[in-house]
Coordinates of C-alpha atoms and ligand atoms in Angstrom, one line a residue:
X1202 CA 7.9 0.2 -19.3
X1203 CA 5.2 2.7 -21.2
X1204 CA 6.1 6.3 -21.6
X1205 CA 3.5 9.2 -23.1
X1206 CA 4.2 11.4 -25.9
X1207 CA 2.5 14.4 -25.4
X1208 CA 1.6 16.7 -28.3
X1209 CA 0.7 20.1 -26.4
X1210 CA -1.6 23.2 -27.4
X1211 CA -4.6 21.6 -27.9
X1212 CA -7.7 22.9 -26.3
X1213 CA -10.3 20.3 -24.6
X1214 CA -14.0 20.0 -26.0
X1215 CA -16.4 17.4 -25.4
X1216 CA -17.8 15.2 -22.9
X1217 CA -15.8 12.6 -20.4
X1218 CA -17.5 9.8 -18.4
X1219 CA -16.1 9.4 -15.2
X1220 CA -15.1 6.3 -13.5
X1221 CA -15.7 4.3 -10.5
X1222 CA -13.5 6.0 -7.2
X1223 CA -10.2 3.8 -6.9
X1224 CA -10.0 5.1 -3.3
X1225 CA -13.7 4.0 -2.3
X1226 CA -13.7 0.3 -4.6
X1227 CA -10.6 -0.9 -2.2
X1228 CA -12.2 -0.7 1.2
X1229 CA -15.7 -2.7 -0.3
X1230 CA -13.3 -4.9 -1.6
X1231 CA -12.4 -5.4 1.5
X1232 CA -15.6 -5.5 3.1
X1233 CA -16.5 -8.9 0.7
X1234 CA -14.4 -10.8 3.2
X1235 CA -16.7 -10.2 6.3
X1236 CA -19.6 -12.4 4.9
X1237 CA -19.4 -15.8 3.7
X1238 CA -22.5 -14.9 0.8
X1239 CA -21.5 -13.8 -2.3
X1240 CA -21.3 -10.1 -2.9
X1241 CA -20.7 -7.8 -6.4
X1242 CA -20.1 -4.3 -6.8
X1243 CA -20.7 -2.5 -9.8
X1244 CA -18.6 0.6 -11.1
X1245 CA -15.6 -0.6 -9.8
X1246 CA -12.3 1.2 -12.7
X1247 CA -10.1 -1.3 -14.7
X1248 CA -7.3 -0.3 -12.8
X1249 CA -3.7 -2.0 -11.5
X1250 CA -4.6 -1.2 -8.0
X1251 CA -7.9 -3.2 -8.4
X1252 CA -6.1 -6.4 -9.6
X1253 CA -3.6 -5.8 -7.2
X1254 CA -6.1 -6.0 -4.5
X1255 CA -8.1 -8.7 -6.5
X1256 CA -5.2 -10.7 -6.1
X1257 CA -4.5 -10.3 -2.5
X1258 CA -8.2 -11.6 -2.0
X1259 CA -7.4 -14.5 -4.1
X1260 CA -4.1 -15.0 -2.0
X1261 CA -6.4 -15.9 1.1
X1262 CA -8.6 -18.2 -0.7
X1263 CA -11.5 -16.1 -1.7
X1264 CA -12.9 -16.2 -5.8
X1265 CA -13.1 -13.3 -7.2
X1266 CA -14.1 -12.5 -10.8
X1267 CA -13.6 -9.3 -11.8
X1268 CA -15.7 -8.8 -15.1
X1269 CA -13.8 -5.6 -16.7
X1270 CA -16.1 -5.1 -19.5
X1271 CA -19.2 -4.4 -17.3
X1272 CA -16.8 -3.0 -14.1
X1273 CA -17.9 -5.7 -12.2
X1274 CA -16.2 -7.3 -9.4
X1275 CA -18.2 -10.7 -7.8
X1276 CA -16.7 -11.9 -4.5
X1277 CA -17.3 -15.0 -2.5
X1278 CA -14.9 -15.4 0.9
X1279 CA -16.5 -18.3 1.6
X1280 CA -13.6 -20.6 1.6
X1281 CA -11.2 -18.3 2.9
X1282 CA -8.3 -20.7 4.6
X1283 CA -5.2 -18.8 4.5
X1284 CA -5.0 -15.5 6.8
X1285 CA -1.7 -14.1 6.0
X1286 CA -0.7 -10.7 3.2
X1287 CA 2.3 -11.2 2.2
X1288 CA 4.7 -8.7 1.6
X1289 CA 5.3 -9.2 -2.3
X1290 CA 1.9 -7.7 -2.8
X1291 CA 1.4 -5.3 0.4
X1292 CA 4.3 -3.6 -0.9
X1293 CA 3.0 -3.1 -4.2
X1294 CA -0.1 -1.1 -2.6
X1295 CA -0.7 0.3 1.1
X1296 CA -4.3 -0.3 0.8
X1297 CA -3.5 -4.3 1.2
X1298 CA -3.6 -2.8 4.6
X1299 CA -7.2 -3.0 4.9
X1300 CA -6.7 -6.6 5.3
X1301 CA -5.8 -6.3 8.2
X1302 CA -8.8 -5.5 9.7
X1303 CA -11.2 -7.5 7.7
X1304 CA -9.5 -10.8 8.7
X1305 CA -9.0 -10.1 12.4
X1306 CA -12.5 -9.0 12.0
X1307 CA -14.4 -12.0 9.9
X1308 CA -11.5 -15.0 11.3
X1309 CA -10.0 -13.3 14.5
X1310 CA -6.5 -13.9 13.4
X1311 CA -4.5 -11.7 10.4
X1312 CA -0.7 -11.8 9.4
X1313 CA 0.0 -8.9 7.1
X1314 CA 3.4 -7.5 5.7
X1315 CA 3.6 -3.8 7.0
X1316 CA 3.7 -1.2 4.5
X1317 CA 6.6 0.5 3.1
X1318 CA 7.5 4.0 2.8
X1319 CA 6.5 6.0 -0.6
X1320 CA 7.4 8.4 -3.2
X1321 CA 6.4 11.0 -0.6
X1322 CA 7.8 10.3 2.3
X1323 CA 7.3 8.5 5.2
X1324 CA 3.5 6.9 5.8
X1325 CA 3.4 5.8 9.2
X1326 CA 0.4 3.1 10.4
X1327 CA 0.5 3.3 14.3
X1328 CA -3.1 4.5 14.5
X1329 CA -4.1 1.6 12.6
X1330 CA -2.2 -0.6 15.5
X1331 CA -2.9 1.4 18.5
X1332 CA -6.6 1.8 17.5
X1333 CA -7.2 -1.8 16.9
X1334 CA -5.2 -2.5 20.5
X1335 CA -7.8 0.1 22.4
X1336 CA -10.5 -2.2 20.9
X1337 CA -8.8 -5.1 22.5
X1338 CA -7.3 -6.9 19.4
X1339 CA -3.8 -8.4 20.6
X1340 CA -1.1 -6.8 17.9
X1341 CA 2.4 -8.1 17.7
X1342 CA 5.2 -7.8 15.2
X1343 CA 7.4 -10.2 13.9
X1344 CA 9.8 -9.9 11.2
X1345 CA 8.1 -7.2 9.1
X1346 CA 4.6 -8.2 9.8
X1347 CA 2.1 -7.4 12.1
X1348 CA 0.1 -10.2 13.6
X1349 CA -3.5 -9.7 14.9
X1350 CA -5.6 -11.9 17.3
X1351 CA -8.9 -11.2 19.1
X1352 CA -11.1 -13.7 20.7
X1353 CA -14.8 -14.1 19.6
X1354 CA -15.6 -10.8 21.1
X1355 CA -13.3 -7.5 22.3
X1356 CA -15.2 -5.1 24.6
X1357 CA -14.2 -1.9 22.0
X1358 CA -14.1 1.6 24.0
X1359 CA -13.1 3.9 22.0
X1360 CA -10.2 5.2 20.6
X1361 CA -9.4 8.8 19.3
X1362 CA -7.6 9.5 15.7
X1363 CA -5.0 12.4 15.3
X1364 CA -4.5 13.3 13.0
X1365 CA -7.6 12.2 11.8
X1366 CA -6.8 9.2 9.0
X1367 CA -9.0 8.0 6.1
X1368 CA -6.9 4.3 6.1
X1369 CA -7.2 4.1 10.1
X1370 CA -10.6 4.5 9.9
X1371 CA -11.5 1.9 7.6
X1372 CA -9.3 -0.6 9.1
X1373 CA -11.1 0.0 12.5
X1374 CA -14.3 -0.1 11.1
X1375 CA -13.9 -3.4 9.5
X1376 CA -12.0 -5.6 12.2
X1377 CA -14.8 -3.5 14.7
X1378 CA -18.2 -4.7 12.9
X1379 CA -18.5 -8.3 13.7
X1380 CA -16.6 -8.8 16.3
X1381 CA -16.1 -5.6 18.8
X1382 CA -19.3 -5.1 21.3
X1383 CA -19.2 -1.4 20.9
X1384 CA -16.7 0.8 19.5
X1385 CA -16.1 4.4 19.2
X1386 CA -13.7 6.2 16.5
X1387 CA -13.5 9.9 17.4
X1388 CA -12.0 12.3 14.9
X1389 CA -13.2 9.6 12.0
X1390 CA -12.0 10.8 8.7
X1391 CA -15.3 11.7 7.0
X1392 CA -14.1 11.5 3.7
X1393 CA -16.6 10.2 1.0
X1394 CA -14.7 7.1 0.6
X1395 CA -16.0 6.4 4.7
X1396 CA -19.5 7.5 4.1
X1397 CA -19.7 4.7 1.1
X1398 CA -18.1 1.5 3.1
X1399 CA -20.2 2.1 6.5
X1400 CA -23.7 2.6 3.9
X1401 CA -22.3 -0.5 2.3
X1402 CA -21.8 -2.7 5.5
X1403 CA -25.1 -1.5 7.2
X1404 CA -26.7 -2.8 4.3
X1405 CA -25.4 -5.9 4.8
X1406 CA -26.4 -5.7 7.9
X1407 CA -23.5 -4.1 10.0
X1408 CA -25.1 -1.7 13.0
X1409 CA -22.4 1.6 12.5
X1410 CA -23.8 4.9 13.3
X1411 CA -22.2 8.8 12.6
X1412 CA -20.3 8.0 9.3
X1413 CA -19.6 11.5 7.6
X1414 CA -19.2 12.7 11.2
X1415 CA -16.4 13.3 13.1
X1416 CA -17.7 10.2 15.4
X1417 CA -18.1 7.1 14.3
X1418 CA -20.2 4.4 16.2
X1419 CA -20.1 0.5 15.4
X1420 CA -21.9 -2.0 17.5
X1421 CA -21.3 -5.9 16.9
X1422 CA -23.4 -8.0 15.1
X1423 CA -23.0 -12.2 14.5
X1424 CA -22.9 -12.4 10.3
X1425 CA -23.3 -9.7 7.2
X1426 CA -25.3 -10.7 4.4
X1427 CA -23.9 -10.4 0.6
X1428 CA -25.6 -8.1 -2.1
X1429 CA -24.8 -5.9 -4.7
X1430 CA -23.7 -2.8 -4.6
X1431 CA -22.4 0.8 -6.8
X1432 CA -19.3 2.0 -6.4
X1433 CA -19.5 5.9 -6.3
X1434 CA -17.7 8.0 -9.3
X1435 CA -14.0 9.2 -8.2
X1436 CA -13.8 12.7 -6.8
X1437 CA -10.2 12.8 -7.6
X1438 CA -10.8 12.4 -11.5
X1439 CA -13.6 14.5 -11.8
X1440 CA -11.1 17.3 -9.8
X1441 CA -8.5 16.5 -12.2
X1442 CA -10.7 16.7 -15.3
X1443 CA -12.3 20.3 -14.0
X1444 CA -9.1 21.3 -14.0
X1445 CA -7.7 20.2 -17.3
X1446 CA -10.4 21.8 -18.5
X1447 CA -9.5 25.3 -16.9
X1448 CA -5.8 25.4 -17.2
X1449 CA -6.0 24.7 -21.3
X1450 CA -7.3 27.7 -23.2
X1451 CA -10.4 27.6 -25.3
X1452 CA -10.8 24.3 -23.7
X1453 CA -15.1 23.5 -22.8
X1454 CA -15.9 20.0 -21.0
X1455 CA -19.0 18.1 -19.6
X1456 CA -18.0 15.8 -17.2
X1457 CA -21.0 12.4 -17.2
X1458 CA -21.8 10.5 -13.7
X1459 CA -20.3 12.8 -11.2
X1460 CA -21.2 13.4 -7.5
X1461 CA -20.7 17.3 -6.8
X1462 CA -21.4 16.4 -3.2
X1463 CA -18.2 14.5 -2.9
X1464 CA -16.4 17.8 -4.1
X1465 CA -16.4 20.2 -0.8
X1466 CA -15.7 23.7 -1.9
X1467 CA -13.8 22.7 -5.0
X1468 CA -15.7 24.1 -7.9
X1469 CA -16.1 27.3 -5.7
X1470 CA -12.6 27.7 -5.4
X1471 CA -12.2 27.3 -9.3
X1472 CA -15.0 29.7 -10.2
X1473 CA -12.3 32.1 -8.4
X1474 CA -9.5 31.3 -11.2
X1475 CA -12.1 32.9 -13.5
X1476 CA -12.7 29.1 -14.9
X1477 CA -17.2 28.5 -15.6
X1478 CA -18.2 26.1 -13.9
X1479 CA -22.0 24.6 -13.9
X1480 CA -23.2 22.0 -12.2
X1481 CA -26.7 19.5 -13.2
X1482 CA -27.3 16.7 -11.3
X1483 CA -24.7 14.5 -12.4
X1484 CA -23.0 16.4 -15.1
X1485 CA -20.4 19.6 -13.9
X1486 CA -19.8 21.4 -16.9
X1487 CA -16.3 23.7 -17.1
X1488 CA -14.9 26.5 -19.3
X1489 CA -11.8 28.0 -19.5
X1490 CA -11.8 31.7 -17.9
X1491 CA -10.0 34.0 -20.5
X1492 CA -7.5 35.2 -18.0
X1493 CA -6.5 32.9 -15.3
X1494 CA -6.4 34.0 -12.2
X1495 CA -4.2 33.0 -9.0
X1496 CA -5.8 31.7 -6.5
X1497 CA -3.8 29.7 -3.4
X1498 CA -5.1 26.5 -1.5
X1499 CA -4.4 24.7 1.4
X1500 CA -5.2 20.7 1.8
X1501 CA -7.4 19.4 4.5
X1502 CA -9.1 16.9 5.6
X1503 CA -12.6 16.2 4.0
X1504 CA -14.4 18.4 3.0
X1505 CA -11.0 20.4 2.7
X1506 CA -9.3 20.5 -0.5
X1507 CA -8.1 16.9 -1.1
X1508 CA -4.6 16.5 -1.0
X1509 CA -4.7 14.4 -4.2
X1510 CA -5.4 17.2 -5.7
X1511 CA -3.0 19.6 -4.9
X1512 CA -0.5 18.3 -7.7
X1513 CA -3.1 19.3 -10.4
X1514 CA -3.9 22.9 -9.0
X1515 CA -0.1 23.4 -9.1
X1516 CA 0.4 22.7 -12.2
X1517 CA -2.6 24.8 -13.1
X1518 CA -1.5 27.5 -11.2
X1519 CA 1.8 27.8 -13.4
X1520 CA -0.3 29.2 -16.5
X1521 CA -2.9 32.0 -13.9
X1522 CA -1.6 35.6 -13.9
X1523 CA 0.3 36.1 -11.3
X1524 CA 1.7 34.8 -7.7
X1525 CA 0.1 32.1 -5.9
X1526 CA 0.9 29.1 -3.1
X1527 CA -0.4 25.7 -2.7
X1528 CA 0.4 24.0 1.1
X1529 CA -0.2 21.0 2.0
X1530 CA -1.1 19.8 5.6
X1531 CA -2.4 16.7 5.0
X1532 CA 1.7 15.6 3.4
X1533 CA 4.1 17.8 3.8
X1534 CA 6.5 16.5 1.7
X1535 CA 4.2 15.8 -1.8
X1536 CA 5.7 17.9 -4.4
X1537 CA 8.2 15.3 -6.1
X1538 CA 6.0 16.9 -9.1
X1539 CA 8.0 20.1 -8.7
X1540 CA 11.3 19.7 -9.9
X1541 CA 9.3 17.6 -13.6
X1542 CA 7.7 21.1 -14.1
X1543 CA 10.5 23.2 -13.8
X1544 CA 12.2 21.2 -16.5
X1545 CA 9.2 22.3 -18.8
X1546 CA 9.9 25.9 -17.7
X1547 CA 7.5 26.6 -14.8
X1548 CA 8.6 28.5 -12.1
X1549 CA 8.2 26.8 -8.7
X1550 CA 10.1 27.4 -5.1
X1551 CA 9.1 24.8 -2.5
X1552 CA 9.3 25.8 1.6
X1553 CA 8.9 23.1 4.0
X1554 CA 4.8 22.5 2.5
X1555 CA 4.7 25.1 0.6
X1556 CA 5.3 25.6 -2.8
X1557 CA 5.2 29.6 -4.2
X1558 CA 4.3 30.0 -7.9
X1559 CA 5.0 32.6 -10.3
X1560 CA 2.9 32.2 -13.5
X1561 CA 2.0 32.4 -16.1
X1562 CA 5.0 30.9 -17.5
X1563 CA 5.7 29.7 -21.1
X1564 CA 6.1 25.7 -21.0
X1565 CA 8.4 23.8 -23.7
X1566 CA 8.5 20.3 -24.1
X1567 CA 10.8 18.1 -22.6
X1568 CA 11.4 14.8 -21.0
X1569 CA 9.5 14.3 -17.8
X1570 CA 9.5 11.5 -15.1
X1571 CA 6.5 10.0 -13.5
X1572 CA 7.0 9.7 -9.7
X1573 CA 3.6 9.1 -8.2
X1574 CA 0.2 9.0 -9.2
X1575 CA -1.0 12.5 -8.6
X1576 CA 2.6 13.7 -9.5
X1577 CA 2.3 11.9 -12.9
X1578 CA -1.3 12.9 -14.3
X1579 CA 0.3 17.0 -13.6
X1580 CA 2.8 16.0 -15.8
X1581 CA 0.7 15.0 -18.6
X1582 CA -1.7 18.4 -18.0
X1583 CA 1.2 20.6 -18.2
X1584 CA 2.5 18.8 -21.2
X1585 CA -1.0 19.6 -22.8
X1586 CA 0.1 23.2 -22.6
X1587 CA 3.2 23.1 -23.4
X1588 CA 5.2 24.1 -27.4
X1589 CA 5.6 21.2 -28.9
X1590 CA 6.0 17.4 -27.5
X1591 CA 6.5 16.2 -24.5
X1592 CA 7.6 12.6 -23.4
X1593 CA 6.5 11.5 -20.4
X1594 CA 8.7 8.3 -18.6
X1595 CA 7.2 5.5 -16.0
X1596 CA 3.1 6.2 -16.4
X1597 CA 2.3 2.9 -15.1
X1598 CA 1.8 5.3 -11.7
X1599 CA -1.2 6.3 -13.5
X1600 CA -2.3 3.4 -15.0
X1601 CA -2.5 2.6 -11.0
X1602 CA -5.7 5.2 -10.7
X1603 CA -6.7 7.1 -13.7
X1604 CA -9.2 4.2 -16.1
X1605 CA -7.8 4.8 -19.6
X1606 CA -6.7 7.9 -19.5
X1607 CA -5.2 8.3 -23.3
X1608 CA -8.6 7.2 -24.4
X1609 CA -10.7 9.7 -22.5
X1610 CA -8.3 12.7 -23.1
X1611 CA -7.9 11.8 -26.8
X1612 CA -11.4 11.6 -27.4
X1613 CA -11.6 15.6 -26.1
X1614 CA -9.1 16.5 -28.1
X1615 CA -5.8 16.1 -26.8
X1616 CA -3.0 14.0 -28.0
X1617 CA -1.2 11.5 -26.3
X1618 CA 0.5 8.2 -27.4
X1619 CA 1.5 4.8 -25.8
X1620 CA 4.8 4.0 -26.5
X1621 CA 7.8 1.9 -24.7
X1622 CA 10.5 3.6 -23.0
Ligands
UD1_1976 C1 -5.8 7.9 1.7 C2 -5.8 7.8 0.2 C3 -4.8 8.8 -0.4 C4 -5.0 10.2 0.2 C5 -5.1 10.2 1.7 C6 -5.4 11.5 2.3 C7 -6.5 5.5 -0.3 C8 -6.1 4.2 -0.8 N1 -5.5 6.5 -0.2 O1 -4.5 7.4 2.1 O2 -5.0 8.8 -1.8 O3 -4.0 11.0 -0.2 O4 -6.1 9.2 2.1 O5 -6.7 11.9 1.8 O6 -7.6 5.8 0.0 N2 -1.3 9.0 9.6 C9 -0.6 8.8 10.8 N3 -0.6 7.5 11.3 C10 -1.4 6.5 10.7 C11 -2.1 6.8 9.5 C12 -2.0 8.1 9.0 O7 0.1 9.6 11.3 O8 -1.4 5.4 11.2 C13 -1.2 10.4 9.0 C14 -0.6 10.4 7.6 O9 0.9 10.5 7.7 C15 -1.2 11.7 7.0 C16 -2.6 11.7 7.6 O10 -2.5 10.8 8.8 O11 -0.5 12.8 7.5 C17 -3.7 11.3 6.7 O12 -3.3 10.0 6.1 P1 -4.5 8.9 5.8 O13 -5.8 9.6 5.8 O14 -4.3 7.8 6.7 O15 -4.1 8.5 4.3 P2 -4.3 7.1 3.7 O16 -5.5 6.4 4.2 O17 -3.0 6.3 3.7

């Protein structure tokens, strides 16, 4: 396994291109299997997760070529023959989950592995299930899979999220294009991620109505068409690079090929910590504030503060002047982070969803332990801050979702090495 080694107290400078979204490239992937013409999307991140998927897609007969130079993925579910997800690679990602949909939706049969728990707890998929049964999908389970059948057409209705769920809404909205007659998701997650698949599929020629709304409206049609299509940049690295660049003093970076209408109130909220932040068209440029200041979040759903991001503002929290809280409603039990950062000194209480900081504290290098993704890249922004080195244990979490992330940091001025554990 790869580990970092993190030399800390070295301010960021420069400029950062920023990838393709993880979180929006997995449900297009996805959508590839609802048409039988071949389909490529462009600024899709050399990540685990996208092999991972890659690979499931490959597992039910499709070809995929995923050309990582360019960040190009080519699809062609033509020949898809084999309708099943097993668990060997489910388990390795919940987002294999999205088959579900796309094959009861393109071949009206699916066999997929449920999901396991994850490093935070509990993450149930009964909305997925009871959504697609409202639509008229049959849904059984037998030995750890769920098994989905639907004849040529369901009549839909509608069916009502709550909480409202990014995942559920994409699985709905794939098995629902070509094969429910009208379908209603109410509370839709309106998440950026949602917004990009439904554009996507009604350029292929799906008929879905509201997306970015809390109601979402698909109507059936017989066959999609392939194309080619961009992958958006990923909100969640831009977030995390905005606030690297805050939290580390003297630090000054210009983040290249954002979307700051993916970002909610996110760089309002850090103009509050004292950080500058500018935005043109498709660059966000952010300096460090000279004093830090406190200022507490709460997650929600889009365009609430994302919840992958509420790792990061922790962590950055631990250097502003004073007291401040970070809750989570979205998970309430995502703060596996905390206990890594009080080994490096910071001072962190967590109640139920809340966890109360008391900064600015003085970090010192120690030996740290990935546990997520989100958890793992706070790890390696507090060891940026912290005296001396830091050593940073099981980063293939972030290999999972942050594109070379050694190479981008390095290149502003940090330094981190590659090494085995
Ligand atoms: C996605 C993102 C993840 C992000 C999360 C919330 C991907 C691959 N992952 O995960 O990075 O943290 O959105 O923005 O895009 N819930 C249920 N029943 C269900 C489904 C969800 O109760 O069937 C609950 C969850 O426990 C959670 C809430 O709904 O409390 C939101 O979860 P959801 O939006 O589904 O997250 P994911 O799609 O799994």
């Amino acid at each position: 396994m790869d580990k970092f080694i993190v030399k800390g107290k070295t301010p960021l400078r420069g400029d950062i291109s920023i990838s393709g979204s993880k979180n929006a490239a997995l449900p297009l992937l996805a959508a590839a299997l609802l048409t039988d013409e071949p389909v490529r999307f462009s600024n899709v991140p050399r990540l685990q997760d996208i092999y991972t998927f890659n690979n499931v897609l490959r597992v039910v007969g499709a070809q995929v070529q995923f050309l990582e130079e360019q960040n190009q993925v080519h699809i062609d579910a033509n020949n898809v023959n084999y309708l099943e997800a097993p668990y060997d690679l489910v388990r390795k990602m919940r987002a294999s989950f999205y088959m579900l949909g796309a094959l009861v939706g393109k071949h009206g049969y699916a066999k997929v592995s449920m999901p396991g728990g994850c490093a935070w707890g509990p993450r149930p998929v009964d909305l997925h299930l009871k959504g697609l049964e409202a639509m008229g999908i049959q849904i059984t389970l037998d030995k750890g899979y769920v098994v989905a059948k639907a004849d040529d057409q369901v009549s839909g209705g509608s069916f009502r999220l709550e909480p409202s769920s990014v995942g559920a809404t994409i699985n709905l909205i794939l098995a629902a294009v070509l094969r429910a007659k009208s379908f209603r998701i109410e509370n839709a997650a309106k998440e950026p991620d949602v917004v990009q698949l439904c554009r996507v599929l009604n350029e292929m020629g799906a008929r879905i109505e509201g997306a970015g709304t809390d109601t979402i409206h698909i109507q059936k049609v017989d066959k999609l068409t392939g194309g080619t299509f961009r992958n958006d940049p990923d909100r969640i690295e831009v977030g995390t690079f905005m606030i690297a660049a805050t939290m580390h003093p003297d630090s000054h970076l210009r983040l290249l090929g954002c979307n700051a209408d993916h970002l909610g109130n996110f760089p309002e909220l850090l103009r509050q910590t004292g950080a500058q932040v500018s935005i043109d068209g498709e660059t966000i440029e952010v300096k460090a504030p000279e004093v830090l200041q406190p200022v507490s979040i709460t997650t929600g759903i889009y365009p609430g503060f994302p919840t992958d991001l509420q790792a990061q503002w922790a962590t950055m929290l631990t250097q502003a002047n004073g007291h401040s809280s970070v809750t989570d409603t979205v998970y309430f039990d995502r703060f596996s982070y905390v206990p890594e950062l009080s080994r490096l000194g910071a001072d962190l209480k967590v109640e139920q969803n809340k966890v109360s900081i008391h900064g600015p504290s003085k970090l010192e290098g120690a030996s740290v332990m990935s546990t997520d993704l989100r958890a793992s890249v706070s790890l390696v922004l507090a060891a940026m801050v912290a005296e001396n080195s830091s050593e940073i244990l099981r980063i293939y979490h972030l290999d999972r979702g942050y594109e070379s992330l050694e190479g981008k940091l390095n290149a502003v001025g940090a330094k981190l090495t590659r090494a085995q554990e």
